[in-house]
PDB file of N, CA and C in Angstrom:
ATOM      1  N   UNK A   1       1.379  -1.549  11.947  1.00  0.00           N
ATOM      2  CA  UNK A   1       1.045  -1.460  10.551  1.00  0.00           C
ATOM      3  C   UNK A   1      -0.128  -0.520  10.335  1.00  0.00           C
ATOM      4  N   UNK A   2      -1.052  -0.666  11.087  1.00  0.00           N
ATOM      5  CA  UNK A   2      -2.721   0.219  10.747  1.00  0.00           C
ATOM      6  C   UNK A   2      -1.599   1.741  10.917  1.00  0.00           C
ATOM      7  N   UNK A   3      -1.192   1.699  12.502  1.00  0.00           N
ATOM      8  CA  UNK A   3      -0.440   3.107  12.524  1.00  0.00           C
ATOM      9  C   UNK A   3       0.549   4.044  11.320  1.00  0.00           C
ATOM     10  N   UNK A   4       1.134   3.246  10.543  1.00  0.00           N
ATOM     11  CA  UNK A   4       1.491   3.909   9.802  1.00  0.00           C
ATOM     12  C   UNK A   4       0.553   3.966   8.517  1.00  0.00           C
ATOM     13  N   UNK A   5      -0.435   3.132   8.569  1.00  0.00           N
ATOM     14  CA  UNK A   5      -1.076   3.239   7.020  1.00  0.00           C
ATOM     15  C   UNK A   5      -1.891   4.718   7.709  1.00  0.00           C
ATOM     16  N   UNK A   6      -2.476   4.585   8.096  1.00  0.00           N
ATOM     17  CA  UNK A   6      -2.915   5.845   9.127  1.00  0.00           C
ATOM     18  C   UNK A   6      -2.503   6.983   8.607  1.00  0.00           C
ATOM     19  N   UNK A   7      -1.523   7.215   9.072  1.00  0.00           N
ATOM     20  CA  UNK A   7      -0.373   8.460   9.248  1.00  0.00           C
ATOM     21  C   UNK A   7      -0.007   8.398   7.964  1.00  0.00           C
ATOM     22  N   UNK A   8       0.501   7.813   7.053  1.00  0.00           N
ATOM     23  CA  UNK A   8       1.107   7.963   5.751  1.00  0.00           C
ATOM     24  C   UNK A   8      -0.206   7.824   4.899  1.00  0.00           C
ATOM     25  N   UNK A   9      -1.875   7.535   4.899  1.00  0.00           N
ATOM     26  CA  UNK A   9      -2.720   8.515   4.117  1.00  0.00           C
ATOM     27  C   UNK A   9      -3.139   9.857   4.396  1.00  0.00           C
ATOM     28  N   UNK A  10      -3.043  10.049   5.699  1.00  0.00           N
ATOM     29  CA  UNK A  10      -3.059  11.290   6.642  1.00  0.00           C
ATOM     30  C   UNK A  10      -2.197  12.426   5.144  1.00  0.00           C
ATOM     31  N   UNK A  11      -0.978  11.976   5.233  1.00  0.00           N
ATOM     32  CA  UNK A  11      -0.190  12.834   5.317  1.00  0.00           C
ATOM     33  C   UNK A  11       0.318  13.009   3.612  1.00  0.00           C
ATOM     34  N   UNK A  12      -0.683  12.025   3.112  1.00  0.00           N
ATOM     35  CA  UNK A  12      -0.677  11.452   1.117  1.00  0.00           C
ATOM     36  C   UNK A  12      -2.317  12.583   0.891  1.00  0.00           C
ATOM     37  N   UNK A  13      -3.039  12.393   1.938  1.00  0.00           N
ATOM     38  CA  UNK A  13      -3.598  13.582   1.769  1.00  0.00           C
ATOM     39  C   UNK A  13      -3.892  15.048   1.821  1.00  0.00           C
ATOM     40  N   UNK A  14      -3.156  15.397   2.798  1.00  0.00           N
ATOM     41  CA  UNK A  14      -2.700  16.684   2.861  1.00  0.00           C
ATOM     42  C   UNK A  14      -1.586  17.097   1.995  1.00  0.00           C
ATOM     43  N   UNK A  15      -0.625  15.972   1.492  1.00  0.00           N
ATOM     44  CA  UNK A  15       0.034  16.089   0.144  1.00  0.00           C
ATOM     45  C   UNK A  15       1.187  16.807   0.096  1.00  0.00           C
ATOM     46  N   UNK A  16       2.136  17.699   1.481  1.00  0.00           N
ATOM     47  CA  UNK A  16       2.809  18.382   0.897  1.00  0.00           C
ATOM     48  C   UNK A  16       4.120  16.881   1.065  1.00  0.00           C
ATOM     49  N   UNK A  17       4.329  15.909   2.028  1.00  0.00           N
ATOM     50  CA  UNK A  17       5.641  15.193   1.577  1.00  0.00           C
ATOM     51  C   UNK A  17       4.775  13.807   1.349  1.00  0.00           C
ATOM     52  N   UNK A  18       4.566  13.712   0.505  1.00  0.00           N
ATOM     53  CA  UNK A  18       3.415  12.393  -0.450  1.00  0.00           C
ATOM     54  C   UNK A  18       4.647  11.595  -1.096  1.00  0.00           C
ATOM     55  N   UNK A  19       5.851  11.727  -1.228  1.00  0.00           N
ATOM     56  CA  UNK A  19       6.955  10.837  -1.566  1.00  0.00           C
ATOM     57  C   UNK A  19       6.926   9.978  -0.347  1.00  0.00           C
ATOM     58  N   UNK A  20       7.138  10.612   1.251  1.00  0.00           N
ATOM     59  CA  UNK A  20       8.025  10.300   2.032  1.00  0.00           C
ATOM     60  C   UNK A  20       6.705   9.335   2.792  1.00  0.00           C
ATOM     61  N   UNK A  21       5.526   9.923   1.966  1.00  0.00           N
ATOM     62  CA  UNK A  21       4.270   8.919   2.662  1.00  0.00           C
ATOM     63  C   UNK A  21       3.951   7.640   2.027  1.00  0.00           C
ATOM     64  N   UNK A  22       4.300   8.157   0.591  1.00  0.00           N
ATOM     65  CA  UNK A  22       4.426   6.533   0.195  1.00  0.00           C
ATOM     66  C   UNK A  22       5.334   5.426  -0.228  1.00  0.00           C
ATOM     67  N   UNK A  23       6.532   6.037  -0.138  1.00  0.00           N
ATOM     68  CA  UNK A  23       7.549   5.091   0.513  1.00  0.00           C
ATOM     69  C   UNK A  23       7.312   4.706   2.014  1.00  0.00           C
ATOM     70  N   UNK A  24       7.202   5.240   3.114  1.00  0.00           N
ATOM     71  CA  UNK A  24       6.681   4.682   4.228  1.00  0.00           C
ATOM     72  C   UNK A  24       5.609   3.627   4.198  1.00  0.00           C
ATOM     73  N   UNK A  25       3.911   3.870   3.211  1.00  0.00           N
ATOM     74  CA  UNK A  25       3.393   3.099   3.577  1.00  0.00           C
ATOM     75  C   UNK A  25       3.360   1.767   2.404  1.00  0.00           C
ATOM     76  N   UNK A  26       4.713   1.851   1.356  1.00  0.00           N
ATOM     77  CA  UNK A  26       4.910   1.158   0.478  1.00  0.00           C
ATOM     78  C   UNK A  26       5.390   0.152   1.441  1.00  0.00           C
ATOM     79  N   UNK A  27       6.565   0.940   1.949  1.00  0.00           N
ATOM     80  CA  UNK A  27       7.581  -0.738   2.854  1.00  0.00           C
ATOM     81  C   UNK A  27       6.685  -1.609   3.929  1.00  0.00           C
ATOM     82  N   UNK A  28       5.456  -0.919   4.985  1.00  0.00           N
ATOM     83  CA  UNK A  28       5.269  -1.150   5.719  1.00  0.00           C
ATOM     84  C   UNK A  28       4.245  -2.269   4.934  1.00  0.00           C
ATOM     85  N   UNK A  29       3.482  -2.395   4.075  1.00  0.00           N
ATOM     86  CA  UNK A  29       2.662  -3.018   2.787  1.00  0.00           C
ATOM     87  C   UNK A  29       3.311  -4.256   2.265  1.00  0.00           C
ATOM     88  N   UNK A  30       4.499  -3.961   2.122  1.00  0.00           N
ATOM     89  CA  UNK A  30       5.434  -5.035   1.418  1.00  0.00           C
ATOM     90  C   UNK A  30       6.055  -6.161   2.592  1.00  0.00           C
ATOM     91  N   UNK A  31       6.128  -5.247   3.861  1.00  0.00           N
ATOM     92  CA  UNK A  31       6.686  -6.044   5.239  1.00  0.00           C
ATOM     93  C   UNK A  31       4.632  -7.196   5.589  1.00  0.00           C
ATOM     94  N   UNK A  32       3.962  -6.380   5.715  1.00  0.00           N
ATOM     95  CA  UNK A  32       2.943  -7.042   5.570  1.00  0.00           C
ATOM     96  C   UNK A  32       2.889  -8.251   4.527  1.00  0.00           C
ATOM     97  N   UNK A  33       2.570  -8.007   3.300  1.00  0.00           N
ATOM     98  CA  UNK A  33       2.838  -8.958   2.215  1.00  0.00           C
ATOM     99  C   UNK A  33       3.697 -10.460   2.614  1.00  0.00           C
ATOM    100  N   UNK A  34       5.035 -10.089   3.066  1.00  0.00           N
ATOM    101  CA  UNK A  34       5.874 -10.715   3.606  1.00  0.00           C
ATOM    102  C   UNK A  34       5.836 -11.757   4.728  1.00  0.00           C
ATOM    103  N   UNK A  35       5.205 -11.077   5.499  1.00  0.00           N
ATOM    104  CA  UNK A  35       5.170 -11.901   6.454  1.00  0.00           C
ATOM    105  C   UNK A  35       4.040 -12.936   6.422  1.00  0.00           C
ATOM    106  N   UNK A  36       2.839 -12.225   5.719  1.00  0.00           N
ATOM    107  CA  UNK A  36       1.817 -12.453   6.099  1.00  0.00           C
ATOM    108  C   UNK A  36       0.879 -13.757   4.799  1.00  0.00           C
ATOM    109  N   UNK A  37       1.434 -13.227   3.794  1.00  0.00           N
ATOM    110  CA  UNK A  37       0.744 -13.495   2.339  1.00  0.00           C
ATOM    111  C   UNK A  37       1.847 -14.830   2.017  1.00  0.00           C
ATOM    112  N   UNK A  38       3.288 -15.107   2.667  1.00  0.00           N
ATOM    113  CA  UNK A  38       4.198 -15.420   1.749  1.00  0.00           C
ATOM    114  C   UNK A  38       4.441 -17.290   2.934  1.00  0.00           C
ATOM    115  N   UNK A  39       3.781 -17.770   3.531  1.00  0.00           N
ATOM    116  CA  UNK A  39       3.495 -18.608   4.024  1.00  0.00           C
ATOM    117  C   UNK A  39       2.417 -19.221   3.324  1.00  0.00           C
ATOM    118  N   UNK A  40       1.602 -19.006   3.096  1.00  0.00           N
ATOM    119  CA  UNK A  40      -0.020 -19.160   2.599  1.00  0.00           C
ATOM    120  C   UNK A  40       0.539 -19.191   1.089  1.00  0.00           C
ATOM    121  N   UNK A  41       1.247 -18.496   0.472  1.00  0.00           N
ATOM    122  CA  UNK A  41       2.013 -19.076  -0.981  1.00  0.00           C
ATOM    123  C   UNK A  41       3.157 -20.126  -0.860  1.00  0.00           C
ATOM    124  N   UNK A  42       3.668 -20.456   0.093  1.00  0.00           N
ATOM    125  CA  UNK A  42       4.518 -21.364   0.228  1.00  0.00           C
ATOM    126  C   UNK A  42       4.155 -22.998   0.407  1.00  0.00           C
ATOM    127  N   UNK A  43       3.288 -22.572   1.175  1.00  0.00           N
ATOM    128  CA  UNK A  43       2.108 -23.759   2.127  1.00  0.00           C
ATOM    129  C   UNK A  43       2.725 -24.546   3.025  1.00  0.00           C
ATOM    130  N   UNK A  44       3.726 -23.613   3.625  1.00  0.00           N
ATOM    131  CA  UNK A  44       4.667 -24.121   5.279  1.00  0.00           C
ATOM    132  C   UNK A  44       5.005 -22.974   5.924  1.00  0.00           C
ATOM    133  N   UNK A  45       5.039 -23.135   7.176  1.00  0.00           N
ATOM    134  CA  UNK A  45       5.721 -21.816   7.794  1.00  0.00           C
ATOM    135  C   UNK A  45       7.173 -21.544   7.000  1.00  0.00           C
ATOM    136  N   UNK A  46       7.341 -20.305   7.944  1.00  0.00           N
ATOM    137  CA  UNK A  46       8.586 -19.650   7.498  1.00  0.00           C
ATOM    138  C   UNK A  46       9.569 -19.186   8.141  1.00  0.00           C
ATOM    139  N   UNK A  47      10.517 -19.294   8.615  1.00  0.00           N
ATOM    140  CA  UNK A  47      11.247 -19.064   9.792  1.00  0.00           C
ATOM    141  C   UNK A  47       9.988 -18.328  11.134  1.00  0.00           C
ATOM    142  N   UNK A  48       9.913 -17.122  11.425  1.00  0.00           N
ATOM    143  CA  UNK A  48       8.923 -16.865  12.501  1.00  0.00           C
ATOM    144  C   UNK A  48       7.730 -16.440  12.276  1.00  0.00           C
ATOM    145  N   UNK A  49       7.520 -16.842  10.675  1.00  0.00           N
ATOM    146  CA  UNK A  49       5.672 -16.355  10.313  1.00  0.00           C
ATOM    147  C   UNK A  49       5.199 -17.422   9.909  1.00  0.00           C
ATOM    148  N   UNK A  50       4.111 -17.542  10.936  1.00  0.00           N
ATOM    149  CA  UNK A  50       3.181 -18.549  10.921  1.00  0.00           C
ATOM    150  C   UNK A  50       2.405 -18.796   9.816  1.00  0.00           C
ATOM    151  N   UNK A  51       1.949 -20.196   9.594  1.00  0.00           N
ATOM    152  CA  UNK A  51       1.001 -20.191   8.774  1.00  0.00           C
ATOM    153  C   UNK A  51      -0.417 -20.339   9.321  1.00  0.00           C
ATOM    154  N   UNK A  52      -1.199 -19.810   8.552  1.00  0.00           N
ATOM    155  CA  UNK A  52      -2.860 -19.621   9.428  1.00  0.00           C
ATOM    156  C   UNK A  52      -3.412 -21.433   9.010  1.00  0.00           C
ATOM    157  N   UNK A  53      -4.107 -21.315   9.387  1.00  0.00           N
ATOM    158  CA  UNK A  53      -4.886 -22.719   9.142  1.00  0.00           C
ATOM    159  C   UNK A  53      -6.486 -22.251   7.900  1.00  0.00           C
ATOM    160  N   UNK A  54      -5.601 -22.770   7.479  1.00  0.00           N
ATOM    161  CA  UNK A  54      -6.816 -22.587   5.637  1.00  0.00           C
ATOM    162  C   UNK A  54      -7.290 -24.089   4.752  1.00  0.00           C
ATOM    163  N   UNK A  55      -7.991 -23.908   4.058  1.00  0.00           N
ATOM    164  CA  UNK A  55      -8.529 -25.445   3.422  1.00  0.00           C
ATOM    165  C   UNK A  55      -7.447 -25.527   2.750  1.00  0.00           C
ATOM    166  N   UNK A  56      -7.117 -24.396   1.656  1.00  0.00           N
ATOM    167  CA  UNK A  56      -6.082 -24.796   0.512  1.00  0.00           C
ATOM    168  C   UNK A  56      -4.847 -23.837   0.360  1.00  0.00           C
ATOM    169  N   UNK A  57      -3.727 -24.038   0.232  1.00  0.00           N
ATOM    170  CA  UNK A  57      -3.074 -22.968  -0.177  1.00  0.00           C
ATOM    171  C   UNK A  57      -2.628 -23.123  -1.181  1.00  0.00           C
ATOM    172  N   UNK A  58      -1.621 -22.067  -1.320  1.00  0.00           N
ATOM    173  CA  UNK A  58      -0.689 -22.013  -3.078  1.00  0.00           C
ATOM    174  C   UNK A  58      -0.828 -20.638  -3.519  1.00  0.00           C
ATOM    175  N   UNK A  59      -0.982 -20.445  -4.983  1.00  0.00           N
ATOM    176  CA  UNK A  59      -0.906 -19.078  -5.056  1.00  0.00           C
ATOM    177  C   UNK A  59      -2.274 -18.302  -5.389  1.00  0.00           C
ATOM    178  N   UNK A  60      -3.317 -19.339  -5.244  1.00  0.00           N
ATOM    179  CA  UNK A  60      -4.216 -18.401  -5.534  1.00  0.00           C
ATOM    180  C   UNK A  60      -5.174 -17.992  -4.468  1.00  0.00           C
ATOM    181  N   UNK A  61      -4.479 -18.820  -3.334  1.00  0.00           N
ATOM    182  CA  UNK A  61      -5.186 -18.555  -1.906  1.00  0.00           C
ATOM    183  C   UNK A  61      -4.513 -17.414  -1.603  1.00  0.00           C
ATOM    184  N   UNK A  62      -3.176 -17.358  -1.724  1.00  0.00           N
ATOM    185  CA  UNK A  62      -2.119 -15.949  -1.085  1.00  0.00           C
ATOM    186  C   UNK A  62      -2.819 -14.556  -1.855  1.00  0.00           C
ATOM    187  N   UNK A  63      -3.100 -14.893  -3.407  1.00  0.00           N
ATOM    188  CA  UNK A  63      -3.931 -13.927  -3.991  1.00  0.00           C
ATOM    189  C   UNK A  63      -4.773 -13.072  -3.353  1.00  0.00           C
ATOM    190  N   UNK A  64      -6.170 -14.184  -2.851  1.00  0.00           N
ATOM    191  CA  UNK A  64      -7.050 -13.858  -2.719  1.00  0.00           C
ATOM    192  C   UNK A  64      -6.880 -12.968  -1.273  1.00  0.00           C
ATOM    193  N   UNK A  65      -5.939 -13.543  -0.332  1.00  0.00           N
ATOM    194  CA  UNK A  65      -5.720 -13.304   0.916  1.00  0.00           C
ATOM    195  C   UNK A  65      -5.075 -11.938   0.385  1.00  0.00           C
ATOM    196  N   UNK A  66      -4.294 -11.594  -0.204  1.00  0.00           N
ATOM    197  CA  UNK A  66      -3.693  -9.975  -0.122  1.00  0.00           C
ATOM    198  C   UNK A  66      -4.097  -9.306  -1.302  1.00  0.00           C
ATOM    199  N   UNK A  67      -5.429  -9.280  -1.685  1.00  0.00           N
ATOM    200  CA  UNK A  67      -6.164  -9.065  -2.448  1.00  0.00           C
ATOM    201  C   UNK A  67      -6.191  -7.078  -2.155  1.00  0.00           C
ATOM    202  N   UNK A  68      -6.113  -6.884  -1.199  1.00  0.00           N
ATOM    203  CA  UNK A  68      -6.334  -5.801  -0.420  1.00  0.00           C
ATOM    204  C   UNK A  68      -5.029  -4.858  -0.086  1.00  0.00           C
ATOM    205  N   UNK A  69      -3.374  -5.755   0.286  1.00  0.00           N
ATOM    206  CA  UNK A  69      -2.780  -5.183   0.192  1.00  0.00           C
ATOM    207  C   UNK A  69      -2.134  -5.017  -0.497  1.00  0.00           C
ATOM    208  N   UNK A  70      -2.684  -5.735  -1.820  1.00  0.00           N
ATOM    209  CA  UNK A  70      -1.644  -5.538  -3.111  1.00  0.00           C
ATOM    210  C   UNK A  70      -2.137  -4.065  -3.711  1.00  0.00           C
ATOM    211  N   UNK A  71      -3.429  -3.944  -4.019  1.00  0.00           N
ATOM    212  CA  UNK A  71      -4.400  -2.888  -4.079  1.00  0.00           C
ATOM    213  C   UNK A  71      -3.853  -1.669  -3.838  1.00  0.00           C
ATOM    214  N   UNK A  72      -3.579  -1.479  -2.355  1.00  0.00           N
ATOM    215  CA  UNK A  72      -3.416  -0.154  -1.411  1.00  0.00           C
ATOM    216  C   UNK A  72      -1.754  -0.640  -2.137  1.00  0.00           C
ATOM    217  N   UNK A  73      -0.801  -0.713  -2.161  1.00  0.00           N
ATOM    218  CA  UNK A  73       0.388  -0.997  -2.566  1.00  0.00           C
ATOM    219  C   UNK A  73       0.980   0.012  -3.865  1.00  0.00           C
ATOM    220  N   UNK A  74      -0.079  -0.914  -4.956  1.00  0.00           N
ATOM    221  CA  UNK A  74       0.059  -0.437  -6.483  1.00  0.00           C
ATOM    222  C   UNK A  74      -0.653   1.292  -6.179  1.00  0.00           C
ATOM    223  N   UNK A  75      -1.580   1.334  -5.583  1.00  0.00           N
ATOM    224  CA  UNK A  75      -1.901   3.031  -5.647  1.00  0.00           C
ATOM    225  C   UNK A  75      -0.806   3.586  -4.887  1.00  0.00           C
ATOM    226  N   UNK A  76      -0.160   3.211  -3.623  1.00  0.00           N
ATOM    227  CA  UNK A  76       0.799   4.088  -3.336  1.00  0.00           C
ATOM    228  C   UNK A  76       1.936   3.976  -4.113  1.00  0.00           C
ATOM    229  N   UNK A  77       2.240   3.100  -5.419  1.00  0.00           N
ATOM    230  CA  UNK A  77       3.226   3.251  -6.266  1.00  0.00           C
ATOM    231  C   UNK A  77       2.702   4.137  -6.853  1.00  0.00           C
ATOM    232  N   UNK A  78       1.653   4.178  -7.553  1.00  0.00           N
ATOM    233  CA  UNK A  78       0.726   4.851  -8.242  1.00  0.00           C
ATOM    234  C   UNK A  78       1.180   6.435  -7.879  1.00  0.00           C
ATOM    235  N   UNK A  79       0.371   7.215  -6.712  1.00  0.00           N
ATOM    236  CA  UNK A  79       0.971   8.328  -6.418  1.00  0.00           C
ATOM    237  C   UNK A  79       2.067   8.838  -6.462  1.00  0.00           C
ATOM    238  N   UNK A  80       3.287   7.438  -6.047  1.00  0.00           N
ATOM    239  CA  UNK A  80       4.489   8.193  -5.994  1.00  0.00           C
ATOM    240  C   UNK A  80       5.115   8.398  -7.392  1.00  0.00           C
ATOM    241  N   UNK A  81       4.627   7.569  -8.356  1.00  0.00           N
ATOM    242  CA  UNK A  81       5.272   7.798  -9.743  1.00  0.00           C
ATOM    243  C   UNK A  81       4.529   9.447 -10.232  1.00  0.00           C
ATOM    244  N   UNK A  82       3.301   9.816 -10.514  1.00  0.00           N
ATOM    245  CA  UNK A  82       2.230  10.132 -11.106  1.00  0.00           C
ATOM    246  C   UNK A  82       2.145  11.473  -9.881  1.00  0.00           C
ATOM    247  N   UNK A  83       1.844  11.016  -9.024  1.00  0.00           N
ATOM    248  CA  UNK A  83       0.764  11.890  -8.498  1.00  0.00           C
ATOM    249  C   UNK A  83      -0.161  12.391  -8.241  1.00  0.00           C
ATOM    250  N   UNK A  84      -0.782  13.385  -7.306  1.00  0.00           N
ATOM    251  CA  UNK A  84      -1.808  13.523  -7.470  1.00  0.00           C
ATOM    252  C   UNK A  84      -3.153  14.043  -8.150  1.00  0.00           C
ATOM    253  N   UNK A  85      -2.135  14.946  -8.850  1.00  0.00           N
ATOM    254  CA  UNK A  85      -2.882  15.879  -9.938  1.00  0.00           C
ATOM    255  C   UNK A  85      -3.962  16.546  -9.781  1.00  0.00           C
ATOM    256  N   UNK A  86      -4.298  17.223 -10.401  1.00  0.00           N
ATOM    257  CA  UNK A  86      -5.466  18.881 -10.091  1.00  0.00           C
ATOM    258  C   UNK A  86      -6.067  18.771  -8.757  1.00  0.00           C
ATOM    259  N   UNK A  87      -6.497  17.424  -8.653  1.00  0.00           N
ATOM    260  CA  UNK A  87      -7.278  17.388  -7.115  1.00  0.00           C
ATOM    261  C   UNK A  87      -7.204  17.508  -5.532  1.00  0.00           C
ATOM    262  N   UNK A  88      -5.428  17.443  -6.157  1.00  0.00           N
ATOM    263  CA  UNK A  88      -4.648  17.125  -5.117  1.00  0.00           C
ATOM    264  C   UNK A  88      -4.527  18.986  -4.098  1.00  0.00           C
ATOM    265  N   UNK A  89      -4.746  18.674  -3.023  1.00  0.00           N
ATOM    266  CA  UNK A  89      -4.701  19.978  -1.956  1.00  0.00           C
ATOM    267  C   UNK A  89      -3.427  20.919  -2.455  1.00  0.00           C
ATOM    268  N   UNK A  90      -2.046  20.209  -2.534  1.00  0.00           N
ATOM    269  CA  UNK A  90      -0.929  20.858  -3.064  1.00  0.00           C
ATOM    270  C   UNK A  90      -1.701  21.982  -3.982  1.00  0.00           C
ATOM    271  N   UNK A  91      -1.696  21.993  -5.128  1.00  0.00           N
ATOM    272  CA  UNK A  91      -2.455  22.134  -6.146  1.00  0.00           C
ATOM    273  C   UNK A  91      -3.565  23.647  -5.755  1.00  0.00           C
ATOM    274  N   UNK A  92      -4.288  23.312  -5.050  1.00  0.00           N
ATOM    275  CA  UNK A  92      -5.065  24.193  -4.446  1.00  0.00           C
ATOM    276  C   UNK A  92      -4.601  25.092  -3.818  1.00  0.00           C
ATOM    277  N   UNK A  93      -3.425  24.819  -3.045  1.00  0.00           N
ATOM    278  CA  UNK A  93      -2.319  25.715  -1.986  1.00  0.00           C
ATOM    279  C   UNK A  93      -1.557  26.827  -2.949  1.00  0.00           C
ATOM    280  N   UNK A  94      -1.417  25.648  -4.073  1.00  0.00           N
ATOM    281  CA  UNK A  94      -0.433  26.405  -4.943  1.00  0.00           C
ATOM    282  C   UNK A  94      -1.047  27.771  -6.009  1.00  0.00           C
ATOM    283  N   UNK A  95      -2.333  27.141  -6.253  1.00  0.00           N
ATOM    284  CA  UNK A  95      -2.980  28.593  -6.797  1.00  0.00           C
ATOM    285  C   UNK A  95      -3.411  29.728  -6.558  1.00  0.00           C
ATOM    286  N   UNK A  96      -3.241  29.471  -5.080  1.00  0.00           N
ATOM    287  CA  UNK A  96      -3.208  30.908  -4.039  1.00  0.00           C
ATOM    288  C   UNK A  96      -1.837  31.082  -4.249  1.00  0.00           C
ATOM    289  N   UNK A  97      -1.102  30.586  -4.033  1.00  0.00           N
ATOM    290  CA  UNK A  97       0.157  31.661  -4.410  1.00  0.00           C
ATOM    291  C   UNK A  97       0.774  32.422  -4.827  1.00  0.00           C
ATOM    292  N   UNK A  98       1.202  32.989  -4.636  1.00  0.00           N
ATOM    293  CA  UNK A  98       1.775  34.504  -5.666  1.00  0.00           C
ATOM    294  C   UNK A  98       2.889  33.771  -6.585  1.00  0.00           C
ATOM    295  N   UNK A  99       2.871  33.961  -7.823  1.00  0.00           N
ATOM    296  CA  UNK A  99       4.052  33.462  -8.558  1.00  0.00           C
ATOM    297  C   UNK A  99       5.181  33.985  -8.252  1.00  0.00           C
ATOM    298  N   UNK A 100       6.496  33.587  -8.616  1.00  0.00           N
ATOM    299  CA  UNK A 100       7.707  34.228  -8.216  1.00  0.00           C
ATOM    300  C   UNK A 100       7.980  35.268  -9.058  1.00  0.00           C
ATOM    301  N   UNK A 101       8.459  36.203  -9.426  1.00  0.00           N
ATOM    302  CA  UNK A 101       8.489  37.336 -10.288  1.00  0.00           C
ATOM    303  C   UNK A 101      10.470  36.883 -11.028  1.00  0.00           C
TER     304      UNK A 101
END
């Protein structure tokens, strides 16, 4: 998981395939979420994801617990709808360019 969040901001920042980076680090976010967040909202294990040992669960413990990857999630929806706009390196690449005639 770190490995691809890694590699797919790596590659959301250099910006030229920023679709293919945040669909990558969308699913890998959501597989996290999943495994990890969706026990702790349940308040029992789950077929092979454990539940951690916490005072309380439900949904506002799972909240608080993926507080972080919901965050990084919605911005890589964020980019992929939107983009990056003026700031973005693309952008910069692109105004050196010669227009097409």
């Amino acid at each position: 998981m770190s490995a691809t969040t890694a590699i797919g901001g790596s590659i959301q920042t250099v910006s030229r395939t920023k679709p293919a980076a945040a669909i990558a680090k969308s699913s890998g976010l959501t597989t996290a979420l999943i495994t990890t967040k969706l026990p702790i909202l349940l308040g029992h294990e789950l077929g092979p994801f454990n539940l951690p040992d916490f005072k309380r669960y439900g949904f506002w413990s799972a909240q608080h617990e993926s507080r972080a990857d919901l965050t990084m999630l919605l911005g890589c929806l964020y980019l992929l709808i939107v983009g990056s706009g003026r700031w973005s390196i693309d952008r910069l690449l692109d105004r050196d360019a010669v227009p097409p005639a």
